[in-house]
């Protein structure tokens, strides 16, 4: 089902029109002011990628350049990228909380607890 986007020449607002089929004739009318004078816009589109393709992309060594495994902020940036790529499969409240804390400079230790960014256990 294609979605066509237009810019109204009268009120300058963006209008999206959903059709059920590509061959369907669309009535181009601004939903804001009713004008029929619209200019069609080029829209962004998304391509579905398989899980294998996403994992291959994450494993590409060029994606790891600039990642410092001893810097929690650097690791957090990489983890956000990985989480975004994997979507719901990886994300979640615990994941987001851990990445937020890493962005604040704390690194998880081997037991999963967070320690100061220098890798040394906290004095707790």
PDB file of C-alpha atoms in Angstrom:
ATOM      1  CA  UNK A   1       0.000   0.000   0.000  1.00  0.00           C
ATOM      2  CA  UNK A   2       1.766   3.123  -1.178  1.00  0.00           C
ATOM      3  CA  UNK A   3       1.655   6.381   0.716  1.00  0.00           C
ATOM      4  CA  UNK A   4       2.064   9.464  -1.443  1.00  0.00           C
ATOM      5  CA  UNK A   5       3.244  12.727   0.076  1.00  0.00           C
ATOM      6  CA  UNK A   6       2.425  16.163  -1.238  1.00  0.00           C
ATOM      7  CA  UNK A   7       3.072  19.797  -0.309  1.00  0.00           C
ATOM      8  CA  UNK A   8       0.047  22.076  -0.535  1.00  0.00           C
ATOM      9  CA  UNK A   9       0.798  25.075  -2.751  1.00  0.00           C
ATOM     10  CA  UNK A  10      -1.734  27.166  -0.836  1.00  0.00           C
ATOM     11  CA  UNK A  11      -1.114  26.508   2.893  1.00  0.00           C
ATOM     12  CA  UNK A  12       2.370  24.910   2.445  1.00  0.00           C
ATOM     13  CA  UNK A  13       1.512  21.953   4.733  1.00  0.00           C
ATOM     14  CA  UNK A  14       2.550  18.383   4.023  1.00  0.00           C
ATOM     15  CA  UNK A  15      -0.224  15.936   3.108  1.00  0.00           C
ATOM     16  CA  UNK A  16       0.020  12.128   3.089  1.00  0.00           C
ATOM     17  CA  UNK A  17      -2.404  10.101   0.977  1.00  0.00           C
ATOM     18  CA  UNK A  18      -2.696   6.327   1.447  1.00  0.00           C
ATOM     19  CA  UNK A  19      -3.867   4.147  -1.442  1.00  0.00           C
ATOM     20  CA  UNK A  20      -4.736   0.466  -1.468  1.00  0.00           C
ATOM     21  CA  UNK A  21      -3.149  -0.183  -4.879  1.00  0.00           C
ATOM     22  CA  UNK A  22      -0.528   1.533  -6.997  1.00  0.00           C
ATOM     23  CA  UNK A  23      -2.983   1.640  -9.909  1.00  0.00           C
ATOM     24  CA  UNK A  24      -5.667   3.404  -7.828  1.00  0.00           C
ATOM     25  CA  UNK A  25      -6.440   6.990  -8.878  1.00  0.00           C
ATOM     26  CA  UNK A  26      -5.776   9.326  -5.960  1.00  0.00           C
ATOM     27  CA  UNK A  27      -7.829  12.448  -5.264  1.00  0.00           C
ATOM     28  CA  UNK A  28      -5.151  14.976  -4.467  1.00  0.00           C
ATOM     29  CA  UNK A  29      -6.707  17.360  -1.949  1.00  0.00           C
ATOM     30  CA  UNK A  30      -5.150  19.131   1.042  1.00  0.00           C
ATOM     31  CA  UNK A  31      -6.659  17.835   4.254  1.00  0.00           C
ATOM     32  CA  UNK A  32      -5.859  21.168   5.951  1.00  0.00           C
ATOM     33  CA  UNK A  33      -7.288  23.786   3.593  1.00  0.00           C
ATOM     34  CA  UNK A  34      -9.051  21.744   0.890  1.00  0.00           C
ATOM     35  CA  UNK A  35      -6.894  22.985  -1.991  1.00  0.00           C
ATOM     36  CA  UNK A  36      -6.335  20.710  -4.984  1.00  0.00           C
ATOM     37  CA  UNK A  37      -3.088  22.466  -5.894  1.00  0.00           C
ATOM     38  CA  UNK A  38      -0.494  20.039  -4.520  1.00  0.00           C
ATOM     39  CA  UNK A  39       3.083  19.261  -5.465  1.00  0.00           C
ATOM     40  CA  UNK A  40       4.155  15.645  -5.127  1.00  0.00           C
ATOM     41  CA  UNK A  41       7.180  15.086  -2.876  1.00  0.00           C
ATOM     42  CA  UNK A  42       9.831  12.400  -3.028  1.00  0.00           C
ATOM     43  CA  UNK A  43       9.417  10.238   0.040  1.00  0.00           C
ATOM     44  CA  UNK A  44      11.915   8.179   1.983  1.00  0.00           C
ATOM     45  CA  UNK A  45      11.365   4.457   1.987  1.00  0.00           C
ATOM     46  CA  UNK A  46      12.568   1.530   4.039  1.00  0.00           C
ATOM     47  CA  UNK A  47      13.779  -1.869   2.943  1.00  0.00           C
ATOM     48  CA  UNK A  48      13.285  -4.883   5.140  1.00  0.00           C
ATOM     49  CA  UNK A  49      16.524  -6.689   5.965  1.00  0.00           C
ATOM     50  CA  UNK A  50      16.862 -10.229   7.172  1.00  0.00           C
ATOM     51  CA  UNK A  51      18.262 -10.983  10.617  1.00  0.00           C
ATOM     52  CA  UNK A  52      21.288 -12.564   8.929  1.00  0.00           C
ATOM     53  CA  UNK A  53      21.935  -9.394   6.921  1.00  0.00           C
ATOM     54  CA  UNK A  54      21.657  -7.227  10.048  1.00  0.00           C
ATOM     55  CA  UNK A  55      24.061  -9.478  11.992  1.00  0.00           C
ATOM     56  CA  UNK A  56      26.531  -9.501   9.081  1.00  0.00           C
ATOM     57  CA  UNK A  57      26.463  -5.707   9.057  1.00  0.00           C
ATOM     58  CA  UNK A  58      27.142  -5.524  12.790  1.00  0.00           C
ATOM     59  CA  UNK A  59      30.010  -8.021  12.479  1.00  0.00           C
ATOM     60  CA  UNK A  60      31.713  -5.974   9.765  1.00  0.00           C
ATOM     61  CA  UNK A  61      35.079  -4.863  11.230  1.00  0.00           C
ATOM     62  CA  UNK A  62      34.651  -1.375   9.743  1.00  0.00           C
ATOM     63  CA  UNK A  63      31.693  -0.858  12.141  1.00  0.00           C
ATOM     64  CA  UNK A  64      34.033  -1.424  15.082  1.00  0.00           C
ATOM     65  CA  UNK A  65      36.611   1.187  14.081  1.00  0.00           C
ATOM     66  CA  UNK A  66      36.791   3.885  16.720  1.00  0.00           C
ATOM     67  CA  UNK A  67      35.203   1.698  19.422  1.00  0.00           C
ATOM     68  CA  UNK A  68      37.303   1.738  22.596  1.00  0.00           C
ATOM     69  CA  UNK A  69      36.311  -1.240  24.742  1.00  0.00           C
ATOM     70  CA  UNK A  70      37.808   0.460  27.817  1.00  0.00           C
ATOM     71  CA  UNK A  71      35.676   3.596  27.368  1.00  0.00           C
ATOM     72  CA  UNK A  72      32.072   3.105  28.563  1.00  0.00           C
ATOM     73  CA  UNK A  73      30.841   6.048  26.471  1.00  0.00           C
ATOM     74  CA  UNK A  74      32.353   4.578  23.314  1.00  0.00           C
ATOM     75  CA  UNK A  75      30.823   1.194  24.086  1.00  0.00           C
ATOM     76  CA  UNK A  76      27.447   2.835  24.798  1.00  0.00           C
ATOM     77  CA  UNK A  77      27.459   4.499  21.343  1.00  0.00           C
ATOM     78  CA  UNK A  78      28.190   1.135  19.710  1.00  0.00           C
ATOM     79  CA  UNK A  79      25.525  -0.608  21.814  1.00  0.00           C
ATOM     80  CA  UNK A  80      22.907   2.011  20.859  1.00  0.00           C
ATOM     81  CA  UNK A  81      23.751   1.416  17.201  1.00  0.00           C
ATOM     82  CA  UNK A  82      23.507  -2.351  17.708  1.00  0.00           C
ATOM     83  CA  UNK A  83      20.225  -1.996  19.623  1.00  0.00           C
ATOM     84  CA  UNK A  84      18.738   0.185  16.895  1.00  0.00           C
ATOM     85  CA  UNK A  85      19.785  -2.322  14.239  1.00  0.00           C
ATOM     86  CA  UNK A  86      18.331  -5.292  16.125  1.00  0.00           C
ATOM     87  CA  UNK A  87      15.143  -3.493  17.158  1.00  0.00           C
ATOM     88  CA  UNK A  88      12.851  -5.131  19.699  1.00  0.00           C
ATOM     89  CA  UNK A  89      14.965  -8.281  19.757  1.00  0.00           C
ATOM     90  CA  UNK A  90      17.700  -6.584  21.782  1.00  0.00           C
ATOM     91  CA  UNK A  91      16.158  -3.509  23.348  1.00  0.00           C
ATOM     92  CA  UNK A  92      14.244  -3.350  26.545  1.00  0.00           C
ATOM     93  CA  UNK A  93      14.204  -1.471  29.801  1.00  0.00           C
ATOM     94  CA  UNK A  94      17.254  -3.256  31.263  1.00  0.00           C
ATOM     95  CA  UNK A  95      19.268  -2.741  28.076  1.00  0.00           C
ATOM     96  CA  UNK A  96      18.361   0.951  27.871  1.00  0.00           C
ATOM     97  CA  UNK A  97      19.168   1.506  31.554  1.00  0.00           C
ATOM     98  CA  UNK A  98      22.574  -0.152  31.209  1.00  0.00           C
ATOM     99  CA  UNK A  99      23.444   1.910  28.122  1.00  0.00           C
ATOM    100  CA  UNK A 100      22.293   5.116  29.859  1.00  0.00           C
ATOM    101  CA  UNK A 101      24.593   4.368  32.788  1.00  0.00           C
ATOM    102  CA  UNK A 102      27.472   3.571  30.433  1.00  0.00           C
ATOM    103  CA  UNK A 103      26.940   6.935  28.742  1.00  0.00           C
ATOM    104  CA  UNK A 104      27.330   8.448  32.214  1.00  0.00           C
ATOM    105  CA  UNK A 105      30.777   6.818  32.421  1.00  0.00           C
ATOM    106  CA  UNK A 106      30.123   3.541  34.250  1.00  0.00           C
ATOM    107  CA  UNK A 107      31.238   0.181  32.823  1.00  0.00           C
ATOM    108  CA  UNK A 108      29.597  -3.164  33.687  1.00  0.00           C
ATOM    109  CA  UNK A 109      31.994  -5.518  35.485  1.00  0.00           C
ATOM    110  CA  UNK A 110      32.159  -9.253  34.795  1.00  0.00           C
ATOM    111  CA  UNK A 111      29.278  -9.920  37.187  1.00  0.00           C
ATOM    112  CA  UNK A 112      27.038  -7.471  35.323  1.00  0.00           C
ATOM    113  CA  UNK A 113      27.208  -4.757  37.999  1.00  0.00           C
ATOM    114  CA  UNK A 114      28.274  -1.260  37.006  1.00  0.00           C
ATOM    115  CA  UNK A 115      31.661   0.057  38.080  1.00  0.00           C
ATOM    116  CA  UNK A 116      33.413   3.392  37.495  1.00  0.00           C
ATOM    117  CA  UNK A 117      34.733   3.870  33.954  1.00  0.00           C
ATOM    118  CA  UNK A 118      38.342   2.963  34.812  1.00  0.00           C
ATOM    119  CA  UNK A 119      37.345  -0.710  35.114  1.00  0.00           C
ATOM    120  CA  UNK A 120      38.143  -0.837  38.836  1.00  0.00           C
ATOM    121  CA  UNK A 121      35.427  -2.048  41.235  1.00  0.00           C
ATOM    122  CA  UNK A 122      33.608   0.653  43.144  1.00  0.00           C
ATOM    123  CA  UNK A 123      34.247   1.188  46.894  1.00  0.00           C
ATOM    124  CA  UNK A 124      30.685   0.065  47.769  1.00  0.00           C
TER     125      UNK A 124
END
